[in-house]
Amino acid sequence: MAKRAPTVDIDESKVRHSGTKKVAVGVPAVLHALQIANDQMGVGRSIQTLLRVNQKDGFDCPGCAWPEEDKRHIAEFCENGAKAVAEEATLRRVGADFFAAHSLAELQLHDDWWLGQQGRLTEPMILDEGAAHYRPISWDDALGEIASALRALDDPDEAVFYTSGRTSNEAAFLYQLLVRGLGTNNLPDCSNMCHESSGSALTETIGIGKGTVSIEDVHEADLLIVAGQNPGTNHPRMLSALEKAKRNGATIIAVNPLPEAGLMRFENPQTVRGVAFGGTKLADQFVQIRLGGDQALFQAIGKHLLEVESRDGGVLDHAFIAEHTSGFEAYSQAIAQTSWSELVAATGVPEKTLRRVGEAVRTSKATIVCWAMGLTQHKHSVAMLRDVVNALLLQGNIGRRGAGLCPVRGHSNVQGDRTVGIYEKPSVRFLDALDREFAFQAPREHGYDTVQAIRAMRDGSVRFFMGMGGNFVSATPDTEVVEAAMRNVDLTVQVSTKLNRSHVVAGTRAIILPTLGRTDRDSRGGKEQRVSVEDSMGAVHSSRGRLAPPSEELLSEVAIVARLCALVFGTVPESVDGSVRPVAVGTGIRDLEAIDRAQVERSPREETATPQVPAPEHPLNVPQADWAALEADYALIRAHIQNVVPGFDDYEKRIDKGGTLFLPNGPRDARTFATVDGRARFTVNVLEYPRIPRGRLLLQTLRSHDQYNTTIYGKDDRYRGIRGGRRVVLVNAKDIQALGFAEDEIVDLVSEWTGPDGVVQERRAEEFRVVAYRTPRGNAAAYYPETNVLVPLDSVADVSGTPTSKSVVVRLEHRE
Ligand SMILES: Nc1nc2c(c(=O)[nH]1)N[C@H]1C(S)=C(S)[C@@H](COP(=O)(O)OP(=O)(O)OC[C@H]3O[C@@H](n4cnc5c(=O)[nH]c(N)nc54)[C@H](O)[C@@H]3O)O[C@H]1N2
Ligand SMILES: Nc1nc2c(c(=O)[nH]1)N[C@H]1C(S)=C(S)[C@@H](COP(=O)(O)OP(=O)(O)OC[C@H]3O[C@@H](n4cnc5c(=O)[nH]c(N)nc54)[C@H](O)[C@@H]3O)O[C@H]1N2
Ligand SMILES: [Mo]
């Protein structure tokens, strides 16, 4: 196996660290962003591009899913949004010459930073079996290869189709249709590693897997708890909203193991006040919690509210509880039995402080809880988030102004992708609607999520992998296992804008399909197309790129999927009655021949496998549509979405002229809860928190300020005072000493995890510099994706299956 890349490009002697910054954003941030933009795009293109971000006639920022304010500023961009845009709008190119000059073996030695720096992909490439280099291939041939690989499968479940969250609603909807038309629900996505725990907890308790607040609610909240989130880096535009809330009198409590700069103080570069007066103090209270202690914190809030209620009364919203909820009695009894000493042990926070938070909640007229990965990537994340819901339900903090649940999404359209069907466990209601719309029968059996897909690839039951964006190899846990799993697949296909590790650690054969990004002009069918996206608060709007694409050769994601559908399902342009019909020859996996073959010669794998997809009612059980027409006019795809997904009425009209379509949200709009009993549900959750074995540390893997997930912009983490390198591990100074290490020492990180068989497994990440940092005792932090090698594939959250990226037991080891 090739050497693991990351150590190669990094000169550890250059790493520097200084004090943590106390203020986020401000003028230096804007200058830094402009410098990166100019490097990648030149001055003219930078200004043209950056002025169009998140404007009503512009494109949706590919940076994050935080919503736009209705009254947009001239330049509604933030430093990290500008970096995301520059990364995509770069003038550097990766074409056939590049691949001729660099062998696969050589490319494997580079890290994600170097690969990303090479520029935009410009033409389809294929890696033949055993070849040393990718070679160019025409679009027709590339798509033909993919279609025949799909046809050659014995069972559609041998194929896996991953999606990252930048894909537009239109492309995502067609993509899931392709996959379901083939006969599988194997649609893992980045959400499985991201907010899946939020979706699981919220669907069960309030009947919708999304948050319940609008941007106006944030502005009007009386109290905002921001837990497990670093908005200064990952959602910088959220700081403006927090600042506004603050000016309206809100209190902000930051709950985090780390004193993140963005939460402490914010200089808004778009106001004089921000630039000239040292910014706004954001957090009124910083609760330095231990990793994984948040379930205890929210139980403590509940406990405090219930105690004051029984002593003085006037705390709970009895009318709301009676009318809209169930399970209150059981919850309040269970909470009464939890001891303060255990809540203190779990959080590492004194009872006095826990009560202070409880008091802030009690006296608040409207409370919002915002959270991100710090709350979703633990073993007990779903229970933790159910307890967040419990705490808010007590005072009726759902479905009224300034109050509610606010999971802050990551990728700019990750929420929209789910809405339009990217989900391995689709609802029957969705599938029924899809069946009706496209006159076929979608499979009902659930598919693989991300971790299950990796297991199946590892075990040899997957022969085809396709990634619609993203960087599966670097983003997923247990890097060595994933690399081997990927190499175990016959054909891997990546639809991508930029080169990444998933192109160089690939299947026996591999295809790269370069595609348009958000900033690129998308001309199809003789006119400029727009796409649409949904932000973190359920608001859908259009996005239209204006820049000349990096190459005339590029196809949009929509065009790629539409052409695959046409190849695999086949269509005749028009039949006698004018409607579209499938061609009656060898189309798709499910033609008669394949079904017969599967029934006659059962392979050993099939005998042990779970029940087969039910045989289709007619031999050509494929979705029926005029694929060429959909490719030529994306509005036709939106018309289909409108017919299948509730809430998209008048889709086209409502997103016109910069308009916004607000998707219905029962809990927020009308306090209706589509749960098993039609009520918001209090739940009883046994208190859990990580126990750290002696001499070990609990490691969280997180983002630096200079990265977008696996895309590394640079080697600095300005707000945390780290410069020039990413292989650092942040440890409390007292732990460094107690464990017998020295500051700046280069160590190995070794993770220890007890597998289901009771055997302790070890995984190693080499050469990390020890940096003394203000993290709680026993807790450490290091960057993802360098540390993904430490996260065991089978260490996942209960219920949601999310890898436990914020909870990895490690020991430090001296080198030599
Ligand atoms: N510039 C930029 N923007 C991005 C991204 C990016 O990589 N770069 N990624 C996008 C994506 S996909 C996502 S999902 C979001 C991610 O946004 P975040 O969730 O903010 O990202 P992380 O860096 O994982 O940060 C986790 C935060 O939670 C804290 N934390 C960790 N464990 C715990 C815990 O147990 N309890 C509490 N209370 N806090 C904890 C960490 O100290 C850190 O502040 O950002 C999106 N936006
Ligand atoms: N240890 C650890 N692991 C984690 C996390 C963590 O906190 N810790 N976070 C998890 C989270 S929250 C997430 S969301 C995942 C992210 O996982 P992914 O979404 O798979 O990863 P990204 O790095 O965002 O993907 C970047 C690639 O997407 C491609 N791309 C960019 N824009 C476009 C586009 O418009 N179209 C297409 N087709 N391709 C495009 C580019 O080629 C680029 O190289 O990682 C997860 N992994
Ligand atoms: Mo994410």
Coordinates of C-alpha atoms in Angstrom, one line a residue, residues 106-334:
E106 CA 3.2 10.0 -7.3
L107 CA -0.2 11.7 -6.7
Q108 CA -0.8 9.4 -3.7
L109 CA 2.2 10.9 -2.0
H110 CA 0.6 14.3 -1.9
D111 CA -1.8 15.5 0.8
D112 CA -5.2 17.0 0.3
W113 CA -3.8 20.5 0.4
W114 CA -1.4 20.0 -2.5
L115 CA -4.0 18.1 -4.6
G116 CA -6.6 20.9 -4.1
Q117 CA -4.1 23.6 -5.0
Q118 CA -3.6 22.2 -8.5
G119 CA -6.8 23.7 -9.8
R120 CA -10.1 22.9 -11.5
L121 CA -10.6 19.6 -13.3
T122 CA -11.3 20.3 -17.0
E123 CA -11.9 17.0 -18.8
P124 CA -13.2 13.5 -18.2
M125 CA -10.4 11.0 -17.3
I126 CA -10.3 7.3 -16.9
L127 CA -7.8 5.0 -15.1
D128 CA -7.7 1.6 -16.8
E129 CA -7.0 -1.5 -14.8
G130 CA -3.3 -1.6 -13.8
A131 CA -2.5 1.7 -15.5
A132 CA 0.0 4.1 -14.0
H133 CA -1.7 7.2 -15.3
Y134 CA -5.2 8.5 -15.9
R135 CA -5.9 9.1 -19.6
P136 CA -8.5 11.4 -21.2
I137 CA -11.8 9.9 -22.4
S138 CA -14.7 11.4 -24.2
W139 CA -17.9 12.2 -22.3
D140 CA -19.9 9.6 -24.4
D141 CA -17.3 6.9 -23.7
A142 CA -17.0 7.7 -20.0
L143 CA -20.8 7.7 -19.5
G144 CA -21.0 4.5 -21.6
E145 CA -18.5 2.8 -19.4
I146 CA -20.5 3.7 -16.3
A147 CA -23.8 2.5 -17.8
S148 CA -22.3 -0.8 -18.8
A149 CA -20.7 -1.3 -15.4
L150 CA -24.1 -0.7 -13.9
R151 CA -25.7 -3.2 -16.3
A152 CA -23.2 -5.8 -15.5
L153 CA -24.1 -5.9 -11.8
D154 CA -25.9 -9.0 -10.5
D155 CA -27.8 -7.0 -8.0
P156 CA -28.4 -3.2 -7.8
D157 CA -27.3 -3.3 -4.2
E158 CA -23.8 -3.9 -5.4
A159 CA -23.7 -0.2 -6.2
V160 CA -23.2 2.7 -3.8
F161 CA -24.0 6.3 -4.6
Y162 CA -22.5 8.9 -2.3
T163 CA -23.6 12.6 -2.2
S164 CA -21.8 15.6 -0.6
G165 CA -23.9 18.6 0.4
R166 CA -23.1 21.1 -2.4
T167 CA -25.2 19.4 -5.0
S168 CA -28.3 21.4 -6.0
N169 CA -31.8 20.3 -5.5
E170 CA -32.2 19.7 -9.2
A171 CA -29.1 17.5 -9.5
A172 CA -29.8 15.7 -6.3
F173 CA -33.4 14.9 -7.2
L174 CA -32.4 13.4 -10.6
Y175 CA -29.5 11.5 -8.9
Q176 CA -31.8 9.8 -6.4
L177 CA -34.1 8.9 -9.2
L178 CA -31.3 7.3 -11.1
V179 CA -30.3 5.3 -8.1
R180 CA -33.9 4.2 -7.2
G181 CA -34.6 3.5 -10.8
L182 CA -31.7 1.1 -10.8
G183 CA -33.3 -0.6 -7.8
T184 CA -31.4 0.4 -4.7
N185 CA -31.5 2.9 -1.8
N186 CA -27.8 2.8 -1.3
L187 CA -27.6 6.6 -1.0
P188 CA -25.1 7.4 1.8
D189 CA -24.3 11.1 2.1
C190 CA -22.1 13.5 4.1
S191 CA -25.1 14.0 6.5
N192 CA -24.5 10.6 7.8
M193 CA -21.2 12.0 9.3
C194 CA -22.6 15.4 10.1
H195 CA -26.2 16.2 11.4
E196 CA -27.6 12.7 11.2
S197 CA -27.9 12.7 15.0
S198 CA -29.9 15.9 14.9
G199 CA -32.2 14.4 12.3
S200 CA -32.7 11.3 14.3
A201 CA -33.4 13.1 17.6
L202 CA -35.7 15.7 16.1
T203 CA -37.7 13.5 13.9
E204 CA -38.5 11.3 16.8
T205 CA -39.4 14.1 19.3
I206 CA -40.9 16.9 17.2
G207 CA -41.7 15.1 13.9
I208 CA -39.4 16.9 11.6
G209 CA -35.6 16.3 11.1
K210 CA -34.9 20.0 10.8
G211 CA -34.6 23.1 13.1
T212 CA -37.6 25.2 14.0
V213 CA -36.3 28.8 13.8
S214 CA -36.0 31.5 11.2
I215 CA -33.3 34.1 11.0
E216 CA -35.8 36.6 12.5
D217 CA -36.2 34.3 15.5
V218 CA -32.4 34.5 16.0
H219 CA -32.6 38.3 16.0
E220 CA -35.4 38.3 18.5
A221 CA -34.3 35.7 20.9
D222 CA -33.9 36.6 24.5
L223 CA -31.3 33.9 25.2
L224 CA -29.1 32.0 22.7
I225 CA -27.2 29.0 23.8
V226 CA -24.5 28.1 21.2
A227 CA -23.2 24.7 22.0
G228 CA -20.6 22.6 20.2
Q229 CA -20.1 25.0 17.4
N230 CA -17.3 27.3 16.2
P231 CA -19.2 29.9 14.1
G232 CA -16.2 32.4 13.9
T233 CA -14.6 29.9 11.5
N234 CA -17.4 27.7 10.2
H235 CA -20.4 30.0 10.0
P236 CA -19.0 33.5 10.1
R237 CA -22.2 35.2 8.9
M238 CA -23.9 33.8 11.9
L239 CA -21.9 36.3 14.0
S240 CA -23.7 39.2 12.4
A241 CA -27.0 37.6 13.4
L242 CA -25.7 37.0 17.0
E243 CA -24.5 40.6 17.1
K244 CA -28.0 41.8 16.0
A245 CA -29.6 39.7 18.6
K246 CA -27.3 41.1 21.2
R247 CA -28.1 44.6 20.2
N248 CA -31.8 43.7 20.7
G249 CA -30.9 42.7 24.2
A250 CA -30.2 39.0 24.0
T251 CA -27.9 37.1 26.3
I252 CA -25.5 34.6 24.7
I253 CA -24.0 31.5 26.4
A254 CA -21.2 29.7 24.7
V255 CA -20.8 26.0 25.6
N256 CA -17.5 24.6 24.4
P257 CA -14.4 22.9 25.6
L258 CA -12.4 25.5 23.8
P259 CA -12.6 29.3 24.2
E260 CA -13.3 29.9 20.5
A261 CA -12.5 33.4 19.4
G262 CA -15.7 34.0 17.3
L263 CA -17.9 33.3 20.3
M264 CA -16.1 35.7 22.5
R265 CA -15.9 38.9 20.6
F266 CA -16.8 39.9 17.0
E267 CA -15.7 42.7 14.8
N268 CA -18.2 43.2 12.1
P269 CA -16.2 44.4 9.0
Q270 CA -19.4 45.7 7.5
T271 CA -20.2 48.3 10.2
V272 CA -18.2 51.3 11.4
R273 CA -18.8 50.1 14.9
G274 CA -17.2 46.8 14.2
V275 CA -14.1 48.3 12.6
A276 CA -13.5 51.2 14.9
F277 CA -14.7 50.2 18.3
G278 CA -13.1 46.8 18.9
G279 CA -16.3 44.9 18.1
T280 CA -19.1 43.5 20.1
K281 CA -18.6 41.2 23.0
L282 CA -20.7 38.2 22.1
A283 CA -20.8 35.5 24.8
D284 CA -22.0 36.7 28.2
Q285 CA -21.1 33.4 29.7
F286 CA -18.6 30.8 28.5
V287 CA -19.2 27.4 29.9
Q288 CA -16.1 25.3 29.4
I289 CA -17.6 21.9 29.3
R290 CA -15.8 18.6 29.0
L291 CA -16.1 16.7 25.7
G292 CA -19.4 14.8 25.6
G293 CA -20.8 16.6 28.7
D294 CA -23.6 18.4 27.0
Q295 CA -26.3 15.8 27.8
A296 CA -25.6 16.4 31.5
L297 CA -25.8 20.2 30.9
F298 CA -29.2 20.1 29.3
Q299 CA -30.4 17.7 32.0
A300 CA -29.1 20.2 34.6
I301 CA -31.1 22.9 32.9
G302 CA -34.2 20.8 33.0
K303 CA -33.5 19.9 36.7
H304 CA -33.1 23.5 37.7
L305 CA -36.3 24.5 36.0
L306 CA -38.2 21.7 37.6
E307 CA -36.8 22.4 41.0
V308 CA -37.6 26.1 40.9
E309 CA -41.1 25.3 39.5
S310 CA -41.9 23.0 42.5
R311 CA -40.6 25.6 44.9
D312 CA -41.9 28.8 43.5
G313 CA -44.0 27.9 40.5
G314 CA -44.3 30.1 37.4
V315 CA -41.5 28.5 35.4
L316 CA -43.2 25.9 33.2
D317 CA -45.5 26.6 30.3
H318 CA -48.3 24.3 31.6
A319 CA -50.7 25.1 28.8
F320 CA -48.1 24.1 26.2
I321 CA -47.1 21.0 28.0
A322 CA -50.8 19.9 28.3
E323 CA -51.9 20.7 24.9
H324 CA -48.9 19.9 22.7
T325 CA -46.6 17.4 24.5
S326 CA -46.5 13.9 25.9
G327 CA -44.2 12.1 28.4
F328 CA -43.8 15.0 30.8
E329 CA -44.4 13.0 34.0
A330 CA -41.9 10.3 33.1
Y331 CA -39.3 12.9 32.2
S332 CA -39.7 15.0 35.3
Q333 CA -39.5 11.9 37.5
A334 CA -36.3 10.7 35.8

